[in-house]
Short mmCIF file of C-alpha atoms and ligand atoms in Angstrom, two decimals:
data_model
loop_
_atom_site.label_atom_id
_atom_site.label_comp_id
_atom_site.label_asym_id
_atom_site.label_seq_id
_atom_site.Cartn_x
_atom_site.Cartn_y
_atom_site.Cartn_z
CA MET A 144 -74.84 18.68 44.23
CA SER A 145 -71.99 22.08 45.05
CA ARG A 146 -72.32 24.86 42.92
CA LEU A 147 -69.29 27.26 42.29
CA GLY A 148 -70.04 29.93 40.25
CA LYS A 149 -66.40 32.04 38.94
CA GLY A 150 -66.43 34.89 40.74
CA SER A 151 -68.98 34.47 43.24
CA ALA A 152 -68.55 32.62 46.50
CA ALA A 153 -69.61 29.11 46.61
CA THR A 154 -72.33 27.40 48.19
CA VAL A 155 -73.05 23.34 49.14
CA THR A 156 -75.49 20.94 49.77
CA ASP A 157 -72.50 18.40 50.54
CA GLY A 158 -70.72 19.08 53.22
CA SER A 159 -67.73 16.44 52.22
CA ILE A 160 -64.24 18.36 53.25
CA VAL A 161 -61.57 16.86 51.21
CA LEU A 162 -57.78 18.53 51.89
CA ASP A 163 -55.11 17.48 49.96
CA LYS A 164 -51.35 18.11 50.34
CA LEU A 165 -52.57 21.26 52.39
CA THR A 166 -50.18 23.88 53.63
CA HIS A 167 -49.87 27.40 54.34
CA TRP A 168 -46.47 29.81 54.52
CA PHE A 169 -47.21 33.30 55.58
CA PRO A 170 -44.95 35.75 53.60
CA GLY A 171 -42.32 37.62 55.56
CA LYS A 172 -41.58 40.65 56.29
CA GLY A 173 -38.26 42.60 54.37
CA ARG A 174 -36.06 40.05 54.46
CA ASP A 175 -37.60 38.10 56.91
CA ALA A 176 -37.94 34.40 55.73
CA ALA A 177 -41.34 33.09 54.86
CA PHE A 178 -43.41 31.53 57.77
CA HIS A 179 -44.39 27.76 57.32
CA ALA A 180 -47.73 28.31 59.80
CA VAL A 181 -49.32 24.82 58.18
CA GLY A 182 -49.13 21.29 56.64
CA PRO A 183 -48.77 19.64 54.83
CA VAL A 184 -52.08 18.13 56.15
CA GLU A 185 -53.87 15.20 54.55
CA LEU A 186 -57.95 15.27 55.39
CA GLU A 187 -60.93 13.25 54.60
CA ILE A 188 -64.40 14.45 56.68
CA PRO A 189 -67.57 12.98 55.14
CA SER A 190 -70.53 14.76 55.20
CA GLY A 191 -72.27 15.13 58.66
CA GLN A 192 -69.28 14.63 60.91
CA PHE A 193 -68.15 16.27 63.70
CA VAL A 194 -64.97 17.27 64.27
CA SER A 195 -62.60 18.56 66.23
CA ILE A 196 -59.11 19.80 65.77
CA VAL A 197 -56.71 20.80 69.18
CA GLY A 198 -53.21 21.09 69.14
CA PRO A 199 -51.26 24.02 70.70
CA SER A 200 -51.44 27.26 71.02
CA GLY A 201 -49.85 28.67 67.38
CA CYS A 202 -49.67 25.26 65.87
CA GLY A 203 -52.24 26.55 62.83
CA LYS A 204 -55.35 25.72 63.88
CA SER A 205 -57.53 29.26 63.04
CA THR A 206 -55.08 29.43 59.74
CA LEU A 207 -56.60 25.74 58.69
CA MET A 208 -60.02 26.98 59.42
CA LEU A 209 -59.90 30.03 57.15
CA ILE A 210 -58.59 28.26 54.43
CA CYS A 211 -61.28 25.56 54.62
CA ALA A 212 -63.86 28.61 54.51
CA GLY A 213 -62.15 30.13 51.72
CA LEU A 214 -61.15 33.06 53.37
CA LEU A 215 -57.35 32.51 52.81
CA ARG A 216 -55.79 30.92 49.78
CA PRO A 217 -53.50 27.94 50.47
CA SER A 218 -49.83 28.30 49.71
CA LEU A 219 -49.37 24.82 48.08
CA GLY A 220 -52.08 21.79 47.77
CA SER A 221 -56.02 22.01 47.49
CA VAL A 222 -59.84 21.86 49.61
CA ARG A 223 -62.49 20.48 48.07
CA ILE A 224 -66.14 21.02 49.30
CA GLY A 225 -68.71 18.58 48.55
CA GLY A 226 -65.97 16.99 45.92
CA GLN A 227 -65.73 20.50 44.22
CA SER A 228 -62.43 22.67 44.53
CA LEU A 229 -62.68 25.60 46.79
CA ASN A 230 -61.76 28.88 45.20
CA GLU A 231 -63.69 31.50 46.75
CA PRO A 232 -65.50 32.13 50.15
CA LEU A 233 -68.05 29.73 50.85
CA THR A 234 -70.94 31.29 51.77
CA ASP A 235 -73.13 27.81 52.77
CA VAL A 236 -71.26 27.75 56.09
CA GLY A 237 -71.61 29.15 59.03
CA ILE A 238 -68.67 30.30 60.99
CA VAL A 239 -68.84 31.16 64.85
CA PHE A 240 -65.36 33.08 65.86
CA GLN A 241 -64.11 33.02 69.24
CA ASP A 242 -65.01 36.34 69.91
CA HIS A 243 -68.43 36.77 69.20
CA LEU A 244 -68.70 39.69 66.71
CA LEU A 245 -72.64 40.77 67.41
CA LEU A 246 -72.89 44.60 66.05
CA PRO A 247 -73.93 46.69 69.26
CA PHE A 248 -76.36 48.54 67.46
CA ARG A 249 -78.51 45.52 66.67
CA THR A 250 -80.77 43.56 69.04
CA ALA A 251 -80.04 39.69 69.60
CA TRP A 252 -82.50 39.00 66.89
CA ASP A 253 -81.78 41.55 64.75
CA ASN A 254 -78.17 40.02 64.62
CA VAL A 255 -79.28 36.46 64.09
CA MET A 256 -81.19 37.76 61.44
CA LEU A 257 -77.99 39.72 59.86
CA GLN A 258 -77.34 37.56 56.80
CA ALA A 259 -81.03 36.97 55.97
CA ASP A 260 -81.34 40.57 55.58
CA ILE A 261 -78.11 41.21 53.68
CA ARG A 262 -78.79 38.48 51.01
CA GLY A 263 -82.59 39.49 51.23
CA THR A 264 -83.58 35.69 52.28
CA GLY A 265 -85.88 35.94 55.28
CA GLY A 266 -88.69 33.97 55.03
CA PRO A 267 -91.41 32.27 57.62
CA GLU A 268 -89.33 29.40 57.29
CA MET A 269 -86.10 31.43 58.24
CA THR A 270 -88.10 32.87 60.96
CA ALA A 271 -89.42 29.60 62.40
CA ARG A 272 -86.18 28.09 62.33
CA ALA A 273 -84.41 31.51 64.30
CA GLU A 274 -87.63 31.31 66.81
CA ARG A 275 -86.54 27.67 67.50
CA LEU A 276 -82.84 28.12 67.77
CA PHE A 277 -83.59 31.55 70.36
CA ASP A 278 -85.87 28.31 72.67
CA GLN A 279 -83.07 25.76 72.01
CA LEU A 280 -80.26 27.79 73.53
CA LYS A 281 -82.35 29.19 76.34
CA LEU A 282 -82.68 32.74 75.01
CA VAL A 283 -86.10 32.70 75.32
CA LYS A 284 -87.51 30.99 78.18
CA LYS A 285 -90.91 30.04 78.79
CA ASP A 286 -92.85 29.20 82.22
CA ALA A 287 -95.33 26.59 82.38
CA SER A 288 -98.18 29.25 80.98
CA GLY A 289 -96.36 29.89 78.16
CA ARG A 290 -95.75 33.35 79.41
CA ALA A 291 -91.85 34.32 78.62
CA VAL A 292 -90.04 34.91 81.76
CA LEU A 293 -86.58 35.95 79.85
CA ASP A 294 -86.61 37.02 76.14
CA ALA A 295 -82.89 37.86 74.71
CA ARG A 296 -84.94 38.55 71.62
CA GLY A 297 -85.46 42.62 72.01
CA ARG A 298 -81.81 43.15 73.71
CA TYR A 299 -78.69 44.65 72.58
CA PRO A 300 -75.77 42.50 72.85
CA ALA A 301 -74.78 44.85 75.73
CA GLN A 302 -77.64 44.27 77.54
CA LEU A 303 -76.74 40.11 77.48
CA SER A 304 -74.10 38.44 79.60
CA GLY A 305 -71.36 36.85 77.35
CA GLY A 306 -72.62 33.15 77.50
CA MET A 307 -75.97 34.96 76.04
CA GLN A 308 -73.39 36.79 73.76
CA GLN A 309 -71.78 33.84 72.40
CA ARG A 310 -75.31 31.95 71.98
CA VAL A 311 -76.33 34.38 69.59
CA SER A 312 -73.50 34.59 67.74
CA ILE A 313 -74.00 30.45 67.31
CA ALA A 314 -77.85 31.03 66.69
CA ARG A 315 -76.39 33.84 63.87
CA ALA A 316 -74.16 31.24 62.56
CA LEU A 317 -76.75 27.97 62.25
CA VAL A 318 -79.97 30.08 61.18
CA HIS A 319 -79.29 29.64 57.47
CA ASN A 320 -79.41 25.67 58.55
CA PRO A 321 -75.68 25.50 56.71
CA PRO A 322 -74.29 22.12 55.63
CA ILE A 323 -70.63 23.05 57.36
CA ILE A 324 -70.26 24.52 60.50
CA MET A 325 -66.75 26.25 61.87
CA MET A 326 -66.58 27.19 65.31
CA ASP A 327 -63.31 28.45 66.41
CA GLU A 328 -63.16 28.15 70.51
CA PRO A 329 -66.43 29.28 70.51
CA PHE A 330 -66.84 28.58 74.27
CA GLY A 331 -63.72 30.80 75.25
CA ALA A 332 -65.39 33.55 76.48
CA LEU A 333 -68.24 31.24 78.36
CA ASP A 334 -68.07 30.17 82.40
CA ALA A 335 -67.66 26.37 83.33
CA LEU A 336 -71.12 25.91 83.93
CA THR A 337 -72.41 27.78 80.70
CA ARG A 338 -70.29 25.90 78.72
CA LEU A 339 -71.43 22.72 79.51
CA GLN A 340 -74.78 23.57 78.80
CA VAL A 341 -73.79 25.24 75.65
CA ARG A 342 -71.74 21.92 74.67
CA ALA A 343 -74.70 20.00 75.36
CA ASP A 344 -77.18 22.26 73.34
CA LEU A 345 -75.21 22.26 70.25
CA GLU A 346 -74.52 18.41 70.49
CA GLN A 347 -78.56 18.40 70.41
CA LEU A 348 -78.78 20.63 67.40
CA TRP A 349 -76.55 18.96 65.55
CA LEU A 350 -78.10 15.88 66.19
CA THR A 351 -81.41 17.37 64.76
CA ASP A 352 -79.65 18.70 61.48
CA ARG A 353 -76.53 16.45 60.94
CA PRO A 354 -74.28 19.51 59.16
CA THR A 355 -70.68 18.59 59.02
CA VAL A 356 -68.80 20.51 61.85
CA LEU A 357 -65.22 21.71 62.02
CA PHE A 358 -64.44 22.33 65.54
CA ILE A 359 -61.26 24.27 67.51
CA THR A 360 -60.93 24.24 71.15
CA HIS A 361 -57.96 24.16 73.27
CA SER A 362 -60.30 21.89 75.61
CA VAL A 363 -59.57 18.63 75.31
CA GLU A 364 -62.51 17.15 77.16
CA GLU A 365 -64.48 19.87 75.15
CA ALA A 366 -63.60 17.94 71.78
CA VAL A 367 -63.82 14.35 72.82
CA GLY A 368 -67.30 15.16 74.55
CA LEU A 369 -68.40 16.65 71.52
CA SER A 370 -66.67 14.63 68.13
CA ASP A 371 -66.77 12.00 66.21
CA ARG A 372 -63.56 12.25 65.37
CA VAL A 373 -60.75 14.44 66.89
CA LEU A 374 -57.91 15.37 65.28
CA VAL A 375 -54.36 16.11 67.26
CA MET A 376 -51.80 18.72 65.56
CA SER A 377 -48.21 19.04 66.39
CA PRO A 378 -46.76 21.83 67.04
CA THR A 379 -45.90 24.81 64.07
CA PRO A 380 -45.64 24.14 61.82
CA GLY A 381 -49.02 22.43 62.44
CA GLN A 382 -49.77 18.49 61.56
CA VAL A 383 -52.16 16.23 61.96
CA VAL A 384 -50.59 13.70 63.66
CA ARG A 385 -53.13 11.28 65.98
CA ASP A 386 -56.88 10.97 63.77
CA MET A 387 -58.66 9.42 66.54
CA THR A 388 -62.70 8.06 66.35
CA ILE A 389 -64.82 8.63 69.29
CA ASP A 390 -66.49 5.68 70.28
CA ILE A 391 -69.40 7.10 72.02
CA PRO A 392 -73.05 6.54 72.12
CA ARG A 393 -75.18 10.16 71.65
CA PRO A 394 -76.29 11.92 73.75
CA ARG A 395 -72.94 11.59 75.58
CA PRO A 396 -73.13 12.69 79.37
CA LEU A 397 -71.80 16.32 80.32
CA SER A 398 -69.97 14.51 83.54
CA LEU A 399 -66.22 12.90 83.05
CA THR A 400 -67.64 10.73 86.61
CA GLU A 401 -70.74 8.88 83.96
CA ALA A 402 -68.21 8.15 81.04
CA PRO A 403 -65.13 6.50 82.22
CA GLU A 404 -64.34 6.19 78.21
CA LEU A 405 -63.92 9.66 77.76
CA ARG A 406 -61.08 9.85 80.06
CA GLU A 407 -59.53 7.21 78.72
CA TYR A 408 -59.45 8.93 75.40
CA MET A 409 -58.52 11.95 76.85
CA GLU A 410 -55.69 10.56 78.73
CA GLU A 411 -54.72 9.64 75.02
CA ILE A 412 -54.23 13.00 74.09
CA TYR A 413 -52.98 14.25 76.78
CA GLN A 414 -50.20 11.76 76.60
CA LEU A 415 -49.09 12.48 73.02
CA PHE A 416 -49.27 16.50 73.96
CA GLU A 417 -46.42 15.16 76.66
CA ASP A 418 -44.94 13.36 73.92
CA MET A 419 -44.43 16.26 71.60
CA GLY A 420 -43.35 18.40 74.64
CA VAL A 421 -46.44 20.31 74.63
CA ILE A 422 -46.91 19.88 77.82
CA GLU A 423 -44.67 19.26 80.57
CA THR A 424 -46.08 17.53 83.75
CA GLU A 425 -49.63 15.77 84.24
CA ALA A 426 -50.43 17.42 86.97
CA ALA A 427 -50.19 21.38 85.27
CA SER A 428 -52.75 20.53 82.64
CA ARG A 429 -54.75 17.64 83.46
CA PRO A 430 -58.37 18.24 85.14
N1 ATP B 1675 -51.72 36.84 59.08
C1 ATP B 1675 -50.30 36.47 59.73
N2 ATP B 1675 -48.93 36.54 59.22
C2 ATP B 1675 -48.05 35.90 59.64
N3 ATP B 1675 -48.31 35.00 60.51
C3 ATP B 1675 -49.06 34.99 60.46
C4 ATP B 1675 -50.45 35.07 60.55
N4 ATP B 1675 -51.65 34.83 60.87
C5 ATP B 1675 -51.23 33.84 61.94
N5 ATP B 1675 -49.33 33.76 61.77
C6 ATP B 1675 -49.15 32.72 62.16
O1 ATP B 1675 -49.34 31.16 61.94
C7 ATP B 1675 -48.77 30.73 63.63
C8 ATP B 1675 -50.29 30.01 63.17
O2 ATP B 1675 -51.29 30.96 63.68
P1 ATP B 1675 -52.98 30.74 63.88
O3 ATP B 1675 -53.77 31.27 64.02
O4 ATP B 1675 -53.42 29.73 62.95
O5 ATP B 1675 -52.29 29.64 65.28
P2 ATP B 1675 -53.47 28.60 66.27
O6 ATP B 1675 -53.42 27.15 66.30
O7 ATP B 1675 -55.05 29.29 65.99
O8 ATP B 1675 -53.38 29.57 67.88
P3 ATP B 1675 -54.54 29.68 68.96
O9 ATP B 1675 -54.79 28.30 69.27
O10 ATP B 1675 -53.33 30.47 69.87
O11 ATP B 1675 -55.48 30.41 68.57
C9 ATP B 1675 -48.55 31.76 64.83
O12 ATP B 1675 -47.23 31.34 64.69
C10 ATP B 1675 -49.12 32.64 63.92
O13 ATP B 1675 -48.43 33.85 64.92
MG1 MG B 1676 -56.37 29.87 66.61
#
């Protein structure tokens, strides 16, 4: 059952997302015409599905995510979350922005517990979940005797590596076990190795809790590797030009050489980008 209180933020327990003729224009300044940024987009995401969106820069991916989170009202069309119209910001959503947006004056632990502190919803269950996330995301590492050899909990963001900061922001988004998670280029600041590790960690977390995930990435490999479904968007105004089901067993291998079928899906997406004129030569963009 979903609950949408008038005038209050929206909470959900069913994570399905339905977009109906969703379209957005940004108003022009002065005499400039309004800018058609995205849509129309028709989309049905069942609860618990992992969906990635790939598309050229500026095609409207972040705009679409903001609308799905209730942070931006669409010019036309509607969003339904758990079967209910979305008319205010979702609270039961974990959002990870490209920039980790951690508060510099709070420790990693206190950053993760921020929402709980603000809402007064912290408790033993939330603390246990935060402990587990620090463990799963390798922010606390213990040796065979159980002694912590690395413990990020008490460190401030400036004392963490870029990859650790990003993992803290992922823990912060997941700590209240939201039914929906939205991530906009969450691994953008990570080096290639950490990116692989965090990708595997995220898949494990998703396999445990099965939230609905809307994942925006510029990496076709990451989209195919993580998702049940990849949506390919056209250049601006962004529309979904291909809705691709990724049928590869989980947990997925990290290396492309271990999953030739992953490569086939990627080739199909690159071909679409070539057909749309988004990439011009094969050599330029393929790994
Ligand atoms: N507040 C705004 N006012 C006017 N135009 C905007 C605004 N926000 C975004 N746009 C424009 O809308 C288009 C879509 O922007 P958006 O940020 O959604 O793209 P994106 O697909 O997320 O791009 P990227 O991959 O580079 O992050 C862009 O042309 C952008 O300049
Ligand atoms: Mg964006």
